[in-house]
Coordinates of N, CA and C and ligand atoms in Angstrom, one line a residue:
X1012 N 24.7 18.4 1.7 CA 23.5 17.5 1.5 C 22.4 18.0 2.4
X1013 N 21.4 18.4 1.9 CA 20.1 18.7 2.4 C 20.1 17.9 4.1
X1014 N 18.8 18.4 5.0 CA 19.0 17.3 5.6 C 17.7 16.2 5.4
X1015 N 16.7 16.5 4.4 CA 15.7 15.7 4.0 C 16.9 14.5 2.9
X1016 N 17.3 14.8 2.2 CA 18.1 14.2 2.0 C 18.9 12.7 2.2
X1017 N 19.7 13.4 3.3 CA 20.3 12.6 4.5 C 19.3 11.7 4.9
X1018 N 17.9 12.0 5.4 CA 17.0 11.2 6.0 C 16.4 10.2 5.1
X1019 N 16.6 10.4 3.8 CA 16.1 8.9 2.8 C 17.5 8.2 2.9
X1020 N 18.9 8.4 2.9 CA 19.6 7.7 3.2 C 19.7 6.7 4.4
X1021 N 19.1 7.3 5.7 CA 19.3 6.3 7.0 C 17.8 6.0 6.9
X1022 N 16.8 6.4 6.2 CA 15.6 5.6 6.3 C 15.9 3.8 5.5
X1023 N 16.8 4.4 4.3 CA 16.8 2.9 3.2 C 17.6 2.0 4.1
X1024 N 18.7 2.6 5.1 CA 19.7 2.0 5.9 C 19.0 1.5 7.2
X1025 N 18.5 2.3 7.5 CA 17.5 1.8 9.3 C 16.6 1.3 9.7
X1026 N 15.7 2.1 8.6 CA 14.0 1.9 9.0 C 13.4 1.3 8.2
X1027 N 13.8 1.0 6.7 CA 13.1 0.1 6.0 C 13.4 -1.6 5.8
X1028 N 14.8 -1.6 6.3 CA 14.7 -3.1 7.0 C 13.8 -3.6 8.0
X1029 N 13.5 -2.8 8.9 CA 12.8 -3.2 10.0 C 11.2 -3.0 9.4
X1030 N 10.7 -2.3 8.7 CA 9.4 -2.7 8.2 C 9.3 -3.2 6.6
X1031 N 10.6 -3.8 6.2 CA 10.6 -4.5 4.8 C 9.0 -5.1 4.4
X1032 N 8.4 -6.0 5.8 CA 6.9 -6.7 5.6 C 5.9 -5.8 4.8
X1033 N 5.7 -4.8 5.8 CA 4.6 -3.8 5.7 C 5.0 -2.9 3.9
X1034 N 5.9 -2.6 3.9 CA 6.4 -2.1 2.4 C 6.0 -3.4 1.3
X1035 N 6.3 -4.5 1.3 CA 6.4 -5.4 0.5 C 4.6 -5.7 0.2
X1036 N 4.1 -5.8 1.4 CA 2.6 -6.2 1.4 C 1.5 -4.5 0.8
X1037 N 2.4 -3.5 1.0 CA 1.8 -2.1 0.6 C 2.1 -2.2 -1.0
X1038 N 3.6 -3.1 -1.5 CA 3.7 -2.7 -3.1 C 2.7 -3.2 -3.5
X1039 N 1.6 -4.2 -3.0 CA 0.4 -4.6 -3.9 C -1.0 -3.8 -3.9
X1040 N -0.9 -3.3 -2.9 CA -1.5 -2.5 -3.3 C -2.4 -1.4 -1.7
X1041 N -3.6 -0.4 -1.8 CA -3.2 -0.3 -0.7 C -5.2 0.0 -0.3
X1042 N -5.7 0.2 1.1 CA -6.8 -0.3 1.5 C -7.1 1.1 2.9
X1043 N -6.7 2.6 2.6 CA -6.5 3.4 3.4 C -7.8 3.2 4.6
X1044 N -7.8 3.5 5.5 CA -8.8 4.0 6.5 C -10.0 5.2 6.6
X1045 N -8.9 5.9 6.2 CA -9.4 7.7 6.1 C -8.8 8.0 4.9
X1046 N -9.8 9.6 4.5 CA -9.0 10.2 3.5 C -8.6 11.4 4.1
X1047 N -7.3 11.9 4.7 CA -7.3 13.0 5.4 C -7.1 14.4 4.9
X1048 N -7.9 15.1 4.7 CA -7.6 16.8 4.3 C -7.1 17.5 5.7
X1049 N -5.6 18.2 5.0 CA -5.0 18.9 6.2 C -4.5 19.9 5.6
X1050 N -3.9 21.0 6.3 CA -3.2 22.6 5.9 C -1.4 21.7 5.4
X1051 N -1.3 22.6 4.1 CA 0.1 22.1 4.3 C 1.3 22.6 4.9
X1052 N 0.8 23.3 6.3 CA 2.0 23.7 7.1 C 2.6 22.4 7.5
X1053 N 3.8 23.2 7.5 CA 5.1 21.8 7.7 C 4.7 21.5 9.2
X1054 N 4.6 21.5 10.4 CA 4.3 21.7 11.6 C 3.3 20.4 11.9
X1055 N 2.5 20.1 10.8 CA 1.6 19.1 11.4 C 2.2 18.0 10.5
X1056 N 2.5 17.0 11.3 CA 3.0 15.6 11.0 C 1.9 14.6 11.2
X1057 N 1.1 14.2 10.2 CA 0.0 13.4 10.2 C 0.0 11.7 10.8
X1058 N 1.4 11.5 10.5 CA 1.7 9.8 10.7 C 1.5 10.2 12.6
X1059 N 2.8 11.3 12.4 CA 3.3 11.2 13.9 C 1.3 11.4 15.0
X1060 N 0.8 12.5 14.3 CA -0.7 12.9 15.2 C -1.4 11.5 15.7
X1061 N -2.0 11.1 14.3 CA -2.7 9.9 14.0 C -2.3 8.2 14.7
X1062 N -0.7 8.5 15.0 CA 0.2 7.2 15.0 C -0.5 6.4 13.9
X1063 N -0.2 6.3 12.6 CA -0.7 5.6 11.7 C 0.9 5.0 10.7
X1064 N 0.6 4.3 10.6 CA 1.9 3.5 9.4 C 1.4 4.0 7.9
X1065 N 2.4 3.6 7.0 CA 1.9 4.2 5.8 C 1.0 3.1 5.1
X1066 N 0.1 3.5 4.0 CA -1.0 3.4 3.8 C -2.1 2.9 4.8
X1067 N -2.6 3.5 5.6 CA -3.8 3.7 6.3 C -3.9 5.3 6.2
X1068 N -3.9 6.1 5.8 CA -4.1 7.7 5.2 C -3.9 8.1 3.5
X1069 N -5.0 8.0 3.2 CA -4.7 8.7 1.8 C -4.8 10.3 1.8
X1070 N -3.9 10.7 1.9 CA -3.7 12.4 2.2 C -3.7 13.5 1.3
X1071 N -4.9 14.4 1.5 CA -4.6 15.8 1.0 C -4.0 16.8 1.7
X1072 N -3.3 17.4 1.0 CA -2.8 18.7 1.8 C -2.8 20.2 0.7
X1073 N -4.1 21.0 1.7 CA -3.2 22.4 0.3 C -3.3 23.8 2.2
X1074 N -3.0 25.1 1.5 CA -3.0 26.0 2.4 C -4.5 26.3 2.9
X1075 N -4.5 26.0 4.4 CA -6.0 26.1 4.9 C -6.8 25.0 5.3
X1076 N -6.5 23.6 4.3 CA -7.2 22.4 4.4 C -8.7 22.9 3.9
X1077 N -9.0 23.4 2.5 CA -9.8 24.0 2.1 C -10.6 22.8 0.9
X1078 N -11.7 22.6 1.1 CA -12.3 21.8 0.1 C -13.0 22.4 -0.8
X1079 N -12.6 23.1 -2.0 CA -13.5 23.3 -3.1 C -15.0 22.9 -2.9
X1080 N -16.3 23.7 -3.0 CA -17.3 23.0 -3.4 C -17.1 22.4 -4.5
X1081 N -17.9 21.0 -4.8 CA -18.0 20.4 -6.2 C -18.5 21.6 -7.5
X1082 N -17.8 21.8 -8.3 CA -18.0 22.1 -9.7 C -17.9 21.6 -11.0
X1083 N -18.0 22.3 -12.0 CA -17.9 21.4 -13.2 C -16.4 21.3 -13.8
X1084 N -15.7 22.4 -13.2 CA -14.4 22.4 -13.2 C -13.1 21.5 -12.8
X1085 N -12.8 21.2 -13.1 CA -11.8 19.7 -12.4 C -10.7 20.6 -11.9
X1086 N -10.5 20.3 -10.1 CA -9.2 20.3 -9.7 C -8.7 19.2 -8.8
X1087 N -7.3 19.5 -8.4 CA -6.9 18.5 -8.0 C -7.3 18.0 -6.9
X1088 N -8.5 18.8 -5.8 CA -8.8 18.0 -4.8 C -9.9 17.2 -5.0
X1089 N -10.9 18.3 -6.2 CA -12.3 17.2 -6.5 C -11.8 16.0 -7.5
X1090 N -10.5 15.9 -7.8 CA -9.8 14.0 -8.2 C -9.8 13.5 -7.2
X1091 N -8.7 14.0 -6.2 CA -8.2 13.5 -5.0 C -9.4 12.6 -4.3
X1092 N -10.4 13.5 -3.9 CA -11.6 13.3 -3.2 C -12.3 12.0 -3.8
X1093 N -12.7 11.8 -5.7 CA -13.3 11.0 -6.4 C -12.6 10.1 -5.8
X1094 N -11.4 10.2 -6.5 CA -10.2 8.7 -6.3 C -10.7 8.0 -4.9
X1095 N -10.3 8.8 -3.8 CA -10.4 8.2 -2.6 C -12.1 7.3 -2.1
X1096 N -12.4 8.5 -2.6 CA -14.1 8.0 -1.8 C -14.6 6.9 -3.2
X1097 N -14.8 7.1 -4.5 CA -15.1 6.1 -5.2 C -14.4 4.9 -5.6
X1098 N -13.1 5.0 -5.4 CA -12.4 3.7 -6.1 C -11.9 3.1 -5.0
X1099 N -11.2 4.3 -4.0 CA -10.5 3.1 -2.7 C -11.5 3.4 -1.6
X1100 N -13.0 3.6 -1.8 CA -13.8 3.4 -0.7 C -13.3 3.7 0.2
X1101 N -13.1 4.7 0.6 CA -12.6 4.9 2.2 C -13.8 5.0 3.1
X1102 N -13.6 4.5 4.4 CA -15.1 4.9 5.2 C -14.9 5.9 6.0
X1103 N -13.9 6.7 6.1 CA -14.4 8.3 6.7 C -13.5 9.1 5.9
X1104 N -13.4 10.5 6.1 CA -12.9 11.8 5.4 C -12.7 12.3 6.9
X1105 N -11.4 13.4 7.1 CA -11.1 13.9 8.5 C -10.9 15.4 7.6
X1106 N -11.1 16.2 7.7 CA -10.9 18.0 8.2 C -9.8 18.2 9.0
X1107 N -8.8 18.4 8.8 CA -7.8 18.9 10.0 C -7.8 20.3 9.6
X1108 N -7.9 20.9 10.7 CA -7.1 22.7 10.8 C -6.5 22.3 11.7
X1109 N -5.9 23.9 12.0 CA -4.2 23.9 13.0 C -4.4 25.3 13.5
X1110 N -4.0 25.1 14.9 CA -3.9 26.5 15.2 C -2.6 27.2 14.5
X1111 N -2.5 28.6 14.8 CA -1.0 29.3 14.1 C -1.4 29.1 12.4
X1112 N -2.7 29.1 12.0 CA -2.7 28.6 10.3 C -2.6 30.3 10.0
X1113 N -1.4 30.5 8.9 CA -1.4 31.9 8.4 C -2.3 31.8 7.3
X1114 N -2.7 30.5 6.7 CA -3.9 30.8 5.5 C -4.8 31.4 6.2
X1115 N -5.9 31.1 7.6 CA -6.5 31.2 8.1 C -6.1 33.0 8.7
X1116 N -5.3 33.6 8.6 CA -4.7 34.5 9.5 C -5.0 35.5 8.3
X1117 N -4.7 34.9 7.1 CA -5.0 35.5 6.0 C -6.1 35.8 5.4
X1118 N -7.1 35.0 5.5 CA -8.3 35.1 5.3 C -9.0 36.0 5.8
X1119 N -8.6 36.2 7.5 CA -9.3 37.2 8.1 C -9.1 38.3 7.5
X1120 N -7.7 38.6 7.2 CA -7.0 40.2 6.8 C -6.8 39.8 5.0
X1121 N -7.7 39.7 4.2 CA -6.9 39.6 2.6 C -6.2 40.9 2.4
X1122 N -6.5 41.9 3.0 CA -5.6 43.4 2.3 C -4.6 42.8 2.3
X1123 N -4.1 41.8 3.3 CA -2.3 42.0 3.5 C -2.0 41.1 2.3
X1124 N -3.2 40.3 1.7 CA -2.5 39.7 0.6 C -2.4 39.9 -0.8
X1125 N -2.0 40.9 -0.8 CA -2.3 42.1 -2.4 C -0.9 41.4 -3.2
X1126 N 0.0 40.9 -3.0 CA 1.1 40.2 -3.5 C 0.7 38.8 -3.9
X1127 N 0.2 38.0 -3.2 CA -0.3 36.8 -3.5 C -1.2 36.2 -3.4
X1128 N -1.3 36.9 -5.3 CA -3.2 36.5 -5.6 C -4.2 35.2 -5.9
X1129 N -2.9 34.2 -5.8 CA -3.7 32.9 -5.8 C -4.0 32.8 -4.3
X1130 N -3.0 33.4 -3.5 CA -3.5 32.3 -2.0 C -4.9 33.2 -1.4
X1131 N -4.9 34.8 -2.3 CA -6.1 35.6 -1.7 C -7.5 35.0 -2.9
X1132 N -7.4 34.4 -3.7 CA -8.5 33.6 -4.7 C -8.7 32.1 -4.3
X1133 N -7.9 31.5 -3.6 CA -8.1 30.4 -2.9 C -8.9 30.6 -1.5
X1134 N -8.2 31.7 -0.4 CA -8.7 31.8 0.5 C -10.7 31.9 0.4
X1135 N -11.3 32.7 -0.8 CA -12.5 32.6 -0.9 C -13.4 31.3 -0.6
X1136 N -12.5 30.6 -0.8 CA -13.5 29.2 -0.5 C -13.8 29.5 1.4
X1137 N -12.9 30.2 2.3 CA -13.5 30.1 3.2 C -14.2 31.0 4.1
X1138 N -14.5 32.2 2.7 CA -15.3 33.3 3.0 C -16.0 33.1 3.9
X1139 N -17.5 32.1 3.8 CA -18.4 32.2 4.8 C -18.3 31.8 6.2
X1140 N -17.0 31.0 6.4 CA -16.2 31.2 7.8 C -16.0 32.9 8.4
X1141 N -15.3 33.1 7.5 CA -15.0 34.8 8.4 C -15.9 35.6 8.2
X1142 N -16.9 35.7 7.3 CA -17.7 36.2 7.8 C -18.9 36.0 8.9
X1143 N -19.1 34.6 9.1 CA -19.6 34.1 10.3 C -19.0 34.4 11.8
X1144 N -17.6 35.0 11.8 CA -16.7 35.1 13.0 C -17.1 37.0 12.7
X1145 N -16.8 37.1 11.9 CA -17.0 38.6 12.0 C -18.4 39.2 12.3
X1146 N -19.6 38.9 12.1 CA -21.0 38.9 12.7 C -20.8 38.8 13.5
X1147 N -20.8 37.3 14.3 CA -21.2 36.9 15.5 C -20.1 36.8 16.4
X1148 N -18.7 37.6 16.0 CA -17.9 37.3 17.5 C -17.2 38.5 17.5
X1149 N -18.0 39.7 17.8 CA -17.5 40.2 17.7 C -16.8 41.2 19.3
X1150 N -18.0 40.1 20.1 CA -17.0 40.3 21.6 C -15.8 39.3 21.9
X1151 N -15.7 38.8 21.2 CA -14.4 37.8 21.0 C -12.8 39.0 20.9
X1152 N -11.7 38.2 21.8 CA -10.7 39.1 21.8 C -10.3 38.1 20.5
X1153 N -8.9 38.8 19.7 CA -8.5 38.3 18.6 C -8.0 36.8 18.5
X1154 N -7.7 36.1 19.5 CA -6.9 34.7 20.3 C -8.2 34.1 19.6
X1155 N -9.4 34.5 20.3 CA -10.6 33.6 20.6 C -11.5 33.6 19.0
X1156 N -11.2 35.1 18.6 CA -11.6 35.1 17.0 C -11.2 34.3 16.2
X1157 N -9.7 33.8 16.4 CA -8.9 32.9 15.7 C -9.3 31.7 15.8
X1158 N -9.5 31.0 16.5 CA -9.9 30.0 17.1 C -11.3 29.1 16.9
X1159 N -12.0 30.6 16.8 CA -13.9 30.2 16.1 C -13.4 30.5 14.7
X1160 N -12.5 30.7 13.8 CA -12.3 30.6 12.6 C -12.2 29.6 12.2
X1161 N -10.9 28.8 12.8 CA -10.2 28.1 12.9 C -11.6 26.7 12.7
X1162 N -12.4 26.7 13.4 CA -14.0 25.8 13.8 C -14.5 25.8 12.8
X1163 N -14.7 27.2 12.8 CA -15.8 27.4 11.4 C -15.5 27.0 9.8
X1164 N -14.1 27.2 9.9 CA -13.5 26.6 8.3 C -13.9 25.4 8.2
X1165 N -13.1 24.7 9.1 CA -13.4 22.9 8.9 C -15.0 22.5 9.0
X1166 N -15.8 23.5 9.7 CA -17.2 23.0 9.4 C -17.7 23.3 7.9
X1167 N -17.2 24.7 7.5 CA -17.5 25.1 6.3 C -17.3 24.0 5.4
X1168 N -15.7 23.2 5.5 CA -15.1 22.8 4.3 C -16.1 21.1 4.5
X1169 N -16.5 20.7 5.5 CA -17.6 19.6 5.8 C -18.3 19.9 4.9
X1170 N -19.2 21.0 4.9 CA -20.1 21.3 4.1 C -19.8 21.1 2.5
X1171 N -18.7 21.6 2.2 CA -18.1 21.8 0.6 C -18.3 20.1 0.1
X1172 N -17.9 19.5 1.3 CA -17.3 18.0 0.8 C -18.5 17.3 0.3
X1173 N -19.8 18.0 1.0 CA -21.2 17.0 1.1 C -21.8 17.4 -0.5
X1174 N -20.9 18.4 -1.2 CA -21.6 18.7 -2.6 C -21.4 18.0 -3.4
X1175 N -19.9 17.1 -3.0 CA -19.3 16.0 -3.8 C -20.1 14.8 -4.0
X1176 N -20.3 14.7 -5.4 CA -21.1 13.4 -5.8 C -21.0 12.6 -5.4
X1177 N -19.8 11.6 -5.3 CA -19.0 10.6 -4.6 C -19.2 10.6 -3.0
X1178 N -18.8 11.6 -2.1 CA -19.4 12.2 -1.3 C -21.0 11.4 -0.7
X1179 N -21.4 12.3 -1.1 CA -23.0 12.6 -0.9 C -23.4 10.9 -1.4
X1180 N -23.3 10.6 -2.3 CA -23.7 8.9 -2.7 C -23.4 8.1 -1.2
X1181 N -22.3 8.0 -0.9 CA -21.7 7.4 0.2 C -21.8 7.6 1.3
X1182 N -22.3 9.0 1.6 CA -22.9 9.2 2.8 C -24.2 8.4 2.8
X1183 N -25.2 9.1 1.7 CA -26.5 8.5 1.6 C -26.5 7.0 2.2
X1184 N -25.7 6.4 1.2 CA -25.5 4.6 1.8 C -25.2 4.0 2.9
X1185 N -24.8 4.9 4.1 CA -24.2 4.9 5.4 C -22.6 3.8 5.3
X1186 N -22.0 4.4 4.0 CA -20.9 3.8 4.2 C -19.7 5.0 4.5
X1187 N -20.2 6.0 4.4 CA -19.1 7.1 4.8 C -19.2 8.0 5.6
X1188 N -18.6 8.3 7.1 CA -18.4 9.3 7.9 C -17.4 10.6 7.7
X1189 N -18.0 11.4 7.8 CA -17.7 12.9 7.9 C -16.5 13.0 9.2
X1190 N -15.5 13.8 9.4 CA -14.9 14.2 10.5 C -14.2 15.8 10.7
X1191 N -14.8 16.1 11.7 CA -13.9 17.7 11.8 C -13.1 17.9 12.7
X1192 N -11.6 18.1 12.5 CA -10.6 18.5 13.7 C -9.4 19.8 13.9
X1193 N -9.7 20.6 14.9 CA -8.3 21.2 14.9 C -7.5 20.5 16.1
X1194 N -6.1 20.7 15.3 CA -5.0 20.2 16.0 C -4.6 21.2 16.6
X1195 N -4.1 21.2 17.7 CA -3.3 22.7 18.6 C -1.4 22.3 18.4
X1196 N -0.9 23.2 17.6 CA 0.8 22.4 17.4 C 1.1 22.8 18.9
X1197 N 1.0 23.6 19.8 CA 1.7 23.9 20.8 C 1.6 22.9 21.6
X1198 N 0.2 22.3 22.2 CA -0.1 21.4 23.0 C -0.3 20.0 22.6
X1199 N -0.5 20.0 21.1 CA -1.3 18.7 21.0 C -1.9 18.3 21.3
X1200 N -2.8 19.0 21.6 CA -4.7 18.6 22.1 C -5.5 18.6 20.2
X1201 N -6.1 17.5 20.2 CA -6.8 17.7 18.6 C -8.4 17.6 19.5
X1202 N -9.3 18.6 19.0 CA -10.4 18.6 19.2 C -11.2 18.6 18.0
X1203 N -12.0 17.6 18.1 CA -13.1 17.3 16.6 C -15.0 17.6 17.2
X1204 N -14.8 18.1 16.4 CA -16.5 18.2 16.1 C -17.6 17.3 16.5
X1205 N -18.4 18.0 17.2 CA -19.5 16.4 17.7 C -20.7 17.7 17.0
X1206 N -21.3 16.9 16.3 CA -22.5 17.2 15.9 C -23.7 17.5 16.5
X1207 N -24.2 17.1 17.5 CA -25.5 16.4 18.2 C -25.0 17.9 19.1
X1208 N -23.8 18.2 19.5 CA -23.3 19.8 20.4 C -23.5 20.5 19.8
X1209 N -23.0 20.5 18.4 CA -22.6 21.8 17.7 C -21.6 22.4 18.0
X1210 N -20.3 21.5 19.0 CA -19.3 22.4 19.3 C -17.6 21.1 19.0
X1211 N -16.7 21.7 19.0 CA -15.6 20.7 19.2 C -15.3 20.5 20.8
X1212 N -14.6 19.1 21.2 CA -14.9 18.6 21.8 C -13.3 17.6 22.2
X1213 N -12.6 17.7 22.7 CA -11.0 16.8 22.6 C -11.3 15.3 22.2
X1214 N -10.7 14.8 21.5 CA -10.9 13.8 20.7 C -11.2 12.4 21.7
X1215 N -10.7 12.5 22.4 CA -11.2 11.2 23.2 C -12.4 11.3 24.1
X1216 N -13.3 12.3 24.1 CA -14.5 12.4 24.3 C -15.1 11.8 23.6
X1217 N -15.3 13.0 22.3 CA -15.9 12.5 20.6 C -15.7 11.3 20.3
X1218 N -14.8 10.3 20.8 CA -14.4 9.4 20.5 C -15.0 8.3 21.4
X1219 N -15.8 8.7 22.7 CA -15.2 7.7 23.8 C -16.5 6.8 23.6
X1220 N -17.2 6.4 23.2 CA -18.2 5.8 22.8 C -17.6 4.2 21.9
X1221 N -16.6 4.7 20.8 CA -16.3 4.0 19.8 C -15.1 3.1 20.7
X1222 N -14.6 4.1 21.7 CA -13.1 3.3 22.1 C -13.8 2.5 23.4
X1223 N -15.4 2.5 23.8 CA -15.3 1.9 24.7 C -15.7 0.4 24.5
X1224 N -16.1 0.5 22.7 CA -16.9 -0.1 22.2 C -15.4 -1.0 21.4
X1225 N -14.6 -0.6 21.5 CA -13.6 -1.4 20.9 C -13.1 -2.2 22.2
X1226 N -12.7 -1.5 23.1 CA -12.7 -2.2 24.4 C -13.3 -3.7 24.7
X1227 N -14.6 -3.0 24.6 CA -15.4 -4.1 25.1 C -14.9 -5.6 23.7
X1228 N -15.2 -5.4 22.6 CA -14.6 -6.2 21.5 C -13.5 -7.0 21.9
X1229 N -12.4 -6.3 22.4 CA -11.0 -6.8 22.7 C -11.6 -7.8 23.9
X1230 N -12.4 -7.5 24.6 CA -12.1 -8.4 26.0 C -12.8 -9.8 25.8
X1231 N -13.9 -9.7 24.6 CA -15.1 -10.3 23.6 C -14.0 -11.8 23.0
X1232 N -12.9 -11.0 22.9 CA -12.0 -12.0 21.6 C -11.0 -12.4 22.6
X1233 N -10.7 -12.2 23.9 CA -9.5 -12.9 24.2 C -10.2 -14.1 25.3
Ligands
ZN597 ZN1 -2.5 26.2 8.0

């Protein structure tokens, strides 16, 4: 028996008694928070990152965490994306990259990908990342090249997202926030994007304005 397997067995046995509520109140229907685009390396566990329960993430995942610009072409993320942002309203979108991403590793080097020509036709979407690393960093040792790739994608794929009709409407209306983050798997430091810098920034910086502001709320209400 597998061991993913095994683990729906002691989930039906262990863990879904204990949140029966939250399941029963989700079969009606569901009200996400975010819509998260992430790489689908096995390595990043989004519940576990986030600490989120299920339905508060409506999740994409492909190699890279790569957002198509909008086209006339329909794929599965410019659905994913409509669904999310037009029908379940979500009020933010998150960008996750990962350090150790071999899409990303790939990108830099396509020769090595002469065997697999969808993931070297996909990778294009984040052309104007590596080429932006390859201009301008070029005093950068290979660690640190990785790394401003790694930046640059998720800013890139920000960009891709703002071409989305749905998108762009919803920004316009100030009902939807943008977010850019890499996750580090070794350390678990997630650093997101602060705009106003132009640089990433560990999340509870970026963040510390909103959590002080929640703070303050909490002490408001008891
Ligand atoms: Zn990856």
């Amino acid at each position: 028996m597998p061991h993913f397997a095994a683990g729906v067995v002691r989930f039906q046995n262990e863990v879904y008694p204990e949140k029966r509520e939250l399941f029963e109140k989700l079969s009606l229907g569901q009200s996400p928070e975010a819509l998260f685009i992430t790489c689908s390396d096995s390595r990043i566990e989004t519940a576990m990152i986030t600490q989120t329960e299920p339905g508060e993430l409506f999740i994409c995942r492909n190699a890279g965490n790569i957002v198509p610009p909008h086209s006339n072409q329909t794929g599965a993320m410019t659905a994913s994306i409509e669904f999310a942002v037009a029908a379940l309203k979500v009020p933010h979108i998150v960008i996750c990259g990962h350090t150790e991403c071999g899409a990303m590793k790939g990108a830099m080097n396509t020769e090595g990908l002469s065997a697999l020509p969808h993931v070297k036709e996909w990778l294009g979407f984040s052309r104007a990342a590596v080429e932006i690393v390859q201009e301008t960093g070029g005093a950068l040792n290979e660690t640190e090249q990785m790394e401003m790739l790694l930046e640059q994608n998720v800013i890139l794929q920000l960009q891709h997202l703002k071409t989305h009709p749905a998108v762009a409407v919803r920004i316009a209306k100030g009902e939807l926030k943008l977010h850019g983050w890499v996750y580090d798997i070794k350390t678990g430091a997630v650093n997101a994007y602060d705009e106003e810098q132009n640089k990433f920034i560990p999340v509870d910086q970026r963040y510390a304005a909103e959590m002080a502001m929640l703070a303050t709320d909490g002490g408001c209400a008891t």
